mmCIF file of C-alpha atoms in Angstrom:
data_model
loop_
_atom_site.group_PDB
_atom_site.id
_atom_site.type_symbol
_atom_site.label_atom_id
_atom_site.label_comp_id
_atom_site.label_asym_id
_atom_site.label_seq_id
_atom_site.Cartn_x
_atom_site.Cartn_y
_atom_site.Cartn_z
ATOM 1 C CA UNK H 13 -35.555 -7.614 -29.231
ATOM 2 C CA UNK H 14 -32.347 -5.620 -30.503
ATOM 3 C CA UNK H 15 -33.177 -3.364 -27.257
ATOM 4 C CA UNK H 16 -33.696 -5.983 -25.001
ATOM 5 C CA UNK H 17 -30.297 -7.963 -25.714
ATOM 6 C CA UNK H 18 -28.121 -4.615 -25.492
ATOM 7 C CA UNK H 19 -29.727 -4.203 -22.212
ATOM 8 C CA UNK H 20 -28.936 -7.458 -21.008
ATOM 9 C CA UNK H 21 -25.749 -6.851 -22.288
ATOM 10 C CA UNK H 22 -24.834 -3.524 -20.181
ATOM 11 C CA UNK H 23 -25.967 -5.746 -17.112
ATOM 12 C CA UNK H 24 -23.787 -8.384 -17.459
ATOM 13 C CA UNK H 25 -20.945 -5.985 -18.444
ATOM 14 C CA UNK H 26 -21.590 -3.859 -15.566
ATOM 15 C CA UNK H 27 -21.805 -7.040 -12.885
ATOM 16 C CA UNK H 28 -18.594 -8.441 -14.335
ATOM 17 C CA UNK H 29 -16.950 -5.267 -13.628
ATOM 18 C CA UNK H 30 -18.136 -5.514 -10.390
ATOM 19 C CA UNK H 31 -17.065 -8.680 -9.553
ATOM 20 C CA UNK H 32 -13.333 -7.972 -11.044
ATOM 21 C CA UNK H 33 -13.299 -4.879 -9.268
ATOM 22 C CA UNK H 34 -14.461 -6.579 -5.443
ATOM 23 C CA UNK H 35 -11.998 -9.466 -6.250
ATOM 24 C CA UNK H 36 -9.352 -7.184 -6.951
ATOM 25 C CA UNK H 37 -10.681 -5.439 -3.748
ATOM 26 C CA UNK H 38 -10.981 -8.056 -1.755
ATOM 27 C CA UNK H 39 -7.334 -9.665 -2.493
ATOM 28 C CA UNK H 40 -5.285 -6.520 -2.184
ATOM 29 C CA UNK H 41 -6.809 -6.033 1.507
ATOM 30 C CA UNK H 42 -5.581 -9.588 2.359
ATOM 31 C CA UNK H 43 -2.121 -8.883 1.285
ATOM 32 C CA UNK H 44 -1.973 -5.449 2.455
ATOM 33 C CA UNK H 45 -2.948 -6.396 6.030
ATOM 34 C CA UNK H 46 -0.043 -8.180 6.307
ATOM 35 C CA UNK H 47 2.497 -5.540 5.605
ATOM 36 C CA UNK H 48 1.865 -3.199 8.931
ATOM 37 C CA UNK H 49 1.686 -7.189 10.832
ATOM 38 C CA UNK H 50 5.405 -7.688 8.879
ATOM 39 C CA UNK H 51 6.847 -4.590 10.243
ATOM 40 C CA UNK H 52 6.460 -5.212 13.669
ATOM 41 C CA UNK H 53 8.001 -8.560 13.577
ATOM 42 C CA UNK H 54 11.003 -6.414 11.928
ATOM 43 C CA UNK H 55 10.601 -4.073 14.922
ATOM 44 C CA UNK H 56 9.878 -1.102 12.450
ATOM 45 C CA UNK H 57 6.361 -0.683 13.447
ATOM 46 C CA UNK H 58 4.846 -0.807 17.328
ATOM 47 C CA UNK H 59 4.020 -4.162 18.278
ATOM 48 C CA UNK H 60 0.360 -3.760 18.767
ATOM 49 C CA UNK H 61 -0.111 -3.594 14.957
ATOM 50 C CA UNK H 62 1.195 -7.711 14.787
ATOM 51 C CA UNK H 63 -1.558 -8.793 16.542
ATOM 52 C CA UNK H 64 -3.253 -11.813 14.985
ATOM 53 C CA UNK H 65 -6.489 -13.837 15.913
ATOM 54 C CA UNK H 66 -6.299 -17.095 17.323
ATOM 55 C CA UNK H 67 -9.460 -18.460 15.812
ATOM 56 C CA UNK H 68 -8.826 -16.833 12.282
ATOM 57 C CA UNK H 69 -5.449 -16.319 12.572
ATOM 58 C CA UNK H 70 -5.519 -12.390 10.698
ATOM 59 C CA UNK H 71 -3.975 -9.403 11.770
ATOM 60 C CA UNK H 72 -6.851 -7.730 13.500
ATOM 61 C CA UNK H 73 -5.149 -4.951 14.190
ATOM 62 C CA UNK H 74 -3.094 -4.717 11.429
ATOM 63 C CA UNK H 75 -6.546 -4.106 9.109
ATOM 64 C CA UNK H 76 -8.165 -2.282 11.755
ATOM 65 C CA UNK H 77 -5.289 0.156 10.926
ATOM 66 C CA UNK H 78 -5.650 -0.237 7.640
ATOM 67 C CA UNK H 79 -9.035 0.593 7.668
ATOM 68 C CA UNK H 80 -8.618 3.439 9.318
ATOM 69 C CA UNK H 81 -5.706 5.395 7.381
ATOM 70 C CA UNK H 82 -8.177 4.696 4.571
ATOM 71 C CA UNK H 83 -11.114 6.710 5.855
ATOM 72 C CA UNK H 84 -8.752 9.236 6.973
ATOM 73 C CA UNK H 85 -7.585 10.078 3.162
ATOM 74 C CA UNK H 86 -11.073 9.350 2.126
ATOM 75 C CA UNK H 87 -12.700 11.830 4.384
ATOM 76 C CA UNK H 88 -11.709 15.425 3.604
ATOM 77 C CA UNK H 89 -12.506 14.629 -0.289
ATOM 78 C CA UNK H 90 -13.551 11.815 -2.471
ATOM 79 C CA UNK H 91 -12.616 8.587 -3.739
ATOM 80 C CA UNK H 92 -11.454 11.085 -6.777
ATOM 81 C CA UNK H 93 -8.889 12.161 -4.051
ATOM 82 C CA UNK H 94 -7.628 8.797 -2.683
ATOM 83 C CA UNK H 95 -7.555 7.318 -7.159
ATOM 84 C CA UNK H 96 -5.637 10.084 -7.428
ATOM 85 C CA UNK H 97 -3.516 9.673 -4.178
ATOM 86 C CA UNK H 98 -2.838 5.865 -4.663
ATOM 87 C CA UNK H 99 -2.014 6.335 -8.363
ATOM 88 C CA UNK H 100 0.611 9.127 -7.909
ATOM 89 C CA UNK H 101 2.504 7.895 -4.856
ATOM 90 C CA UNK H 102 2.796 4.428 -6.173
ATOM 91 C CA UNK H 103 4.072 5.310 -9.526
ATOM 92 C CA UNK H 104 6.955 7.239 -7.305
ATOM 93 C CA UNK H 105 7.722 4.522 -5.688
ATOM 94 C CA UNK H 106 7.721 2.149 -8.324
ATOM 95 C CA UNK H 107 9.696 4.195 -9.971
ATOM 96 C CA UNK H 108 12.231 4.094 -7.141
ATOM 97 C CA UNK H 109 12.264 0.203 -7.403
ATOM 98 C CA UNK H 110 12.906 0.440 -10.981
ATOM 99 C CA UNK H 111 15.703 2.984 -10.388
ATOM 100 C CA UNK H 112 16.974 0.119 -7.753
ATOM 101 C CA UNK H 113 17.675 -2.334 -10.656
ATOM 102 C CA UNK H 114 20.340 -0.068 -12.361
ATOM 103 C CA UNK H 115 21.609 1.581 -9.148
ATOM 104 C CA UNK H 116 22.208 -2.443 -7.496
ATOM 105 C CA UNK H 117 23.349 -3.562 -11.145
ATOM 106 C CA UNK H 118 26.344 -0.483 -11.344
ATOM 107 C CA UNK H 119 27.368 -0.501 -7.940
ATOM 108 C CA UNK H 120 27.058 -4.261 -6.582
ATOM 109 C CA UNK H 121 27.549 -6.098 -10.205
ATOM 110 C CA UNK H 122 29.095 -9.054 -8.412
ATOM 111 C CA UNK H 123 25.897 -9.157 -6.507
ATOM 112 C CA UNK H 124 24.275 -13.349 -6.671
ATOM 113 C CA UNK H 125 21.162 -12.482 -8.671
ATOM 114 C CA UNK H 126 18.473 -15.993 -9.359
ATOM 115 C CA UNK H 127 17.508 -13.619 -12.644
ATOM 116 C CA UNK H 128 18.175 -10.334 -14.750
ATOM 117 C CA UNK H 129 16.345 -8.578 -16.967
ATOM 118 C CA UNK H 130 18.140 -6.189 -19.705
ATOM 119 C CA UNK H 131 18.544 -3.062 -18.323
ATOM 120 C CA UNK H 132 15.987 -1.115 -21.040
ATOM 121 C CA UNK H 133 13.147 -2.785 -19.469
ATOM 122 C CA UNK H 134 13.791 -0.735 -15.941
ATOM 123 C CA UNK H 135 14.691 2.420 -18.379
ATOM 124 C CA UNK H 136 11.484 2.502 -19.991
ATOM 125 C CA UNK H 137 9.891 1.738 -16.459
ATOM 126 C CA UNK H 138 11.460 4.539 -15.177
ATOM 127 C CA UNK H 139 10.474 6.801 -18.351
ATOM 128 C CA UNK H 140 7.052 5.365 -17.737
ATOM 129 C CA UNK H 141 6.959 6.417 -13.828
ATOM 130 C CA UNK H 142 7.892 9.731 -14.855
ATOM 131 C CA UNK H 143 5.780 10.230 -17.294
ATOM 132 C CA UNK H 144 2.670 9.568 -14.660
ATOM 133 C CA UNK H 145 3.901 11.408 -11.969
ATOM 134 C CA UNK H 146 4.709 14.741 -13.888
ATOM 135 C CA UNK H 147 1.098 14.123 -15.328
ATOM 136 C CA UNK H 148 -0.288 13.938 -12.159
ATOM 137 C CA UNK H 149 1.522 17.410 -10.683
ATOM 138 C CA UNK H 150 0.187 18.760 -14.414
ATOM 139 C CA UNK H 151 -2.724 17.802 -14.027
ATOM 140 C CA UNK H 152 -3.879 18.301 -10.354
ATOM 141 C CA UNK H 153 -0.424 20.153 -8.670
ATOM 142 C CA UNK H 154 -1.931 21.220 -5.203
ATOM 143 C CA UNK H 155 -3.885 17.279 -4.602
ATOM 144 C CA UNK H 156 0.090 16.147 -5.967
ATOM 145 C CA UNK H 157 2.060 18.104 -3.506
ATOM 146 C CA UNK H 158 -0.183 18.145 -0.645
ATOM 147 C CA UNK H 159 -0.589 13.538 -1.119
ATOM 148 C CA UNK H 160 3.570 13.978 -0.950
ATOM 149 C CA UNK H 161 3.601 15.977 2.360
ATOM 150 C CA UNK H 162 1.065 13.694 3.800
ATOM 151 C CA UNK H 163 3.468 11.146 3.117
ATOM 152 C CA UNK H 164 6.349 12.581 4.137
ATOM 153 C CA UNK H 165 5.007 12.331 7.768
ATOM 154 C CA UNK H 166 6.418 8.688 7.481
ATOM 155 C CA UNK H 167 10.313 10.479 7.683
ATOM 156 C CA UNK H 168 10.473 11.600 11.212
ATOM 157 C CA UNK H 169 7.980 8.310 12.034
ATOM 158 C CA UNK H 170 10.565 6.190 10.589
ATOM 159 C CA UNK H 171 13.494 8.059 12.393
ATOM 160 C CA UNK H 172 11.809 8.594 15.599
ATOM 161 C CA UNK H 173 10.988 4.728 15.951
ATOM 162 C CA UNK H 174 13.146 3.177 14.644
ATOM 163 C CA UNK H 175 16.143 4.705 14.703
ATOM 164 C CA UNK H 176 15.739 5.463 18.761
ATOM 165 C CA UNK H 177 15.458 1.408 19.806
ATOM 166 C CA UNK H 178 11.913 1.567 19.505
ATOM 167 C CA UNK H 179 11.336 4.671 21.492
ATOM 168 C CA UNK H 180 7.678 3.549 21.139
ATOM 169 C CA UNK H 181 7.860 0.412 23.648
ATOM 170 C CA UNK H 182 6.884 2.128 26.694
ATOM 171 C CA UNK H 183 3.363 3.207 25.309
ATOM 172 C CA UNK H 184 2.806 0.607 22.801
ATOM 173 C CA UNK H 185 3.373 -2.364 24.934
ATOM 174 C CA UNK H 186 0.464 -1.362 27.726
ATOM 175 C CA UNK H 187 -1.532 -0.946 24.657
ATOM 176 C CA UNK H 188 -0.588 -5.033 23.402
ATOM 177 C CA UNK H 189 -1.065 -6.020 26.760
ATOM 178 C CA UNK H 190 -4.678 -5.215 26.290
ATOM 179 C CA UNK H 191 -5.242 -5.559 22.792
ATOM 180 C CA UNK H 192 -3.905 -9.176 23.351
ATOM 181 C CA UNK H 193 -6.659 -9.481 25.418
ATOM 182 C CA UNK H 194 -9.710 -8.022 24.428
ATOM 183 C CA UNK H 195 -8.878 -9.302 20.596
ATOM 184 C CA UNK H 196 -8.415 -13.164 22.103
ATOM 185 C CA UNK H 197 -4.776 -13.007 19.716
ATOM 186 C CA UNK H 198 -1.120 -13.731 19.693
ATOM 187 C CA UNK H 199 1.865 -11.320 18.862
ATOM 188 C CA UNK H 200 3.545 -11.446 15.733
ATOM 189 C CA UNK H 201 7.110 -12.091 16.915
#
């Protein structure tokens, strides 16, 4: 009986887990799709990633793009790769957020703010950020520095789009044009 009841145990464990884990899943693809579709309506991305559905009214090709940077860090390793990937860029730039609070707070103190926090909690943030990151270049320093050049492909994106008054127009509205179509949707500005 003792047997039987830690078995049944592990199972529900495990399916819990599961279901937290698919949920979590699940919830940060909805709010991540809408982050390329958000850019474009700021005019920092091309326009055909703000396309949404008519009849579901989603970014199609905002999570079609999604989708697709995913498999592309996913392919030439793991998911060991992509943990590691996710974990170590986002702790830099949370760290940069958390940096934010003090830099805003010295230089623009007259700045309308609806709350504040004391300033410790962004200086043990910070302390926290870095103590993840330089664990993660101790721990694995080629996966660290090669994840930061990958990203660092976003500079000259950034500058070359939209800097230039969307440089990208020519190209990227023929593609809308038939995106529009084939995907039945509407633009996001």
């Amino acid at each position: 009986k003792q047997w039987y009841q830690r078995r049944v145990r592990g199972y529900f464990f495990a399916a819990s887990v599961a279901l937290s884990t698919f949920g979590a899943l699940l919830s940060m693809i909805l709010a991540f799709s809408r982050l390329p579709h958000v850019g474009t309506m700021e005019h920092m991305l091309p326009s055909v990633l703000g396309l949404v559905s008519r009849e579901s009214k989603t970014p199609v090709t905002s999570l079609m793009f999604l989708g697709f940077t995913s498999m592309c860090c996913v392919w030439p390793g793991n998911i060991t790769d992509l943990i590691i990937y996710v974990g170590f860029l986002s702790w830099i730039f949370w760290g940069m957020c958390f940096a934010a609070v003090i830099v805003l707070r010295i230089k623009r103190p007259e700045m309308e703010r609806p709350f504040q926090v004391p300033l410790v909690i962004p200086v043990i943030a910070i302390l926290t950020s870095l103590y993840l990151i330089l664990g993660s270049i101790y721990a694995a320093p080629l996966k660290s520095g090669i994840w930061v050049l990958a990203s660092l492909i976003a500079v000259p994106v950034y500058y070359g789009y939209v800097d230039k008054e969307r440089s990208c127009d020519r190209w990227s509205s023929a593609l809308t044009q038939r995106l529009l179509a084939y995907f039945d949707a509407g633009t996001a500005a």
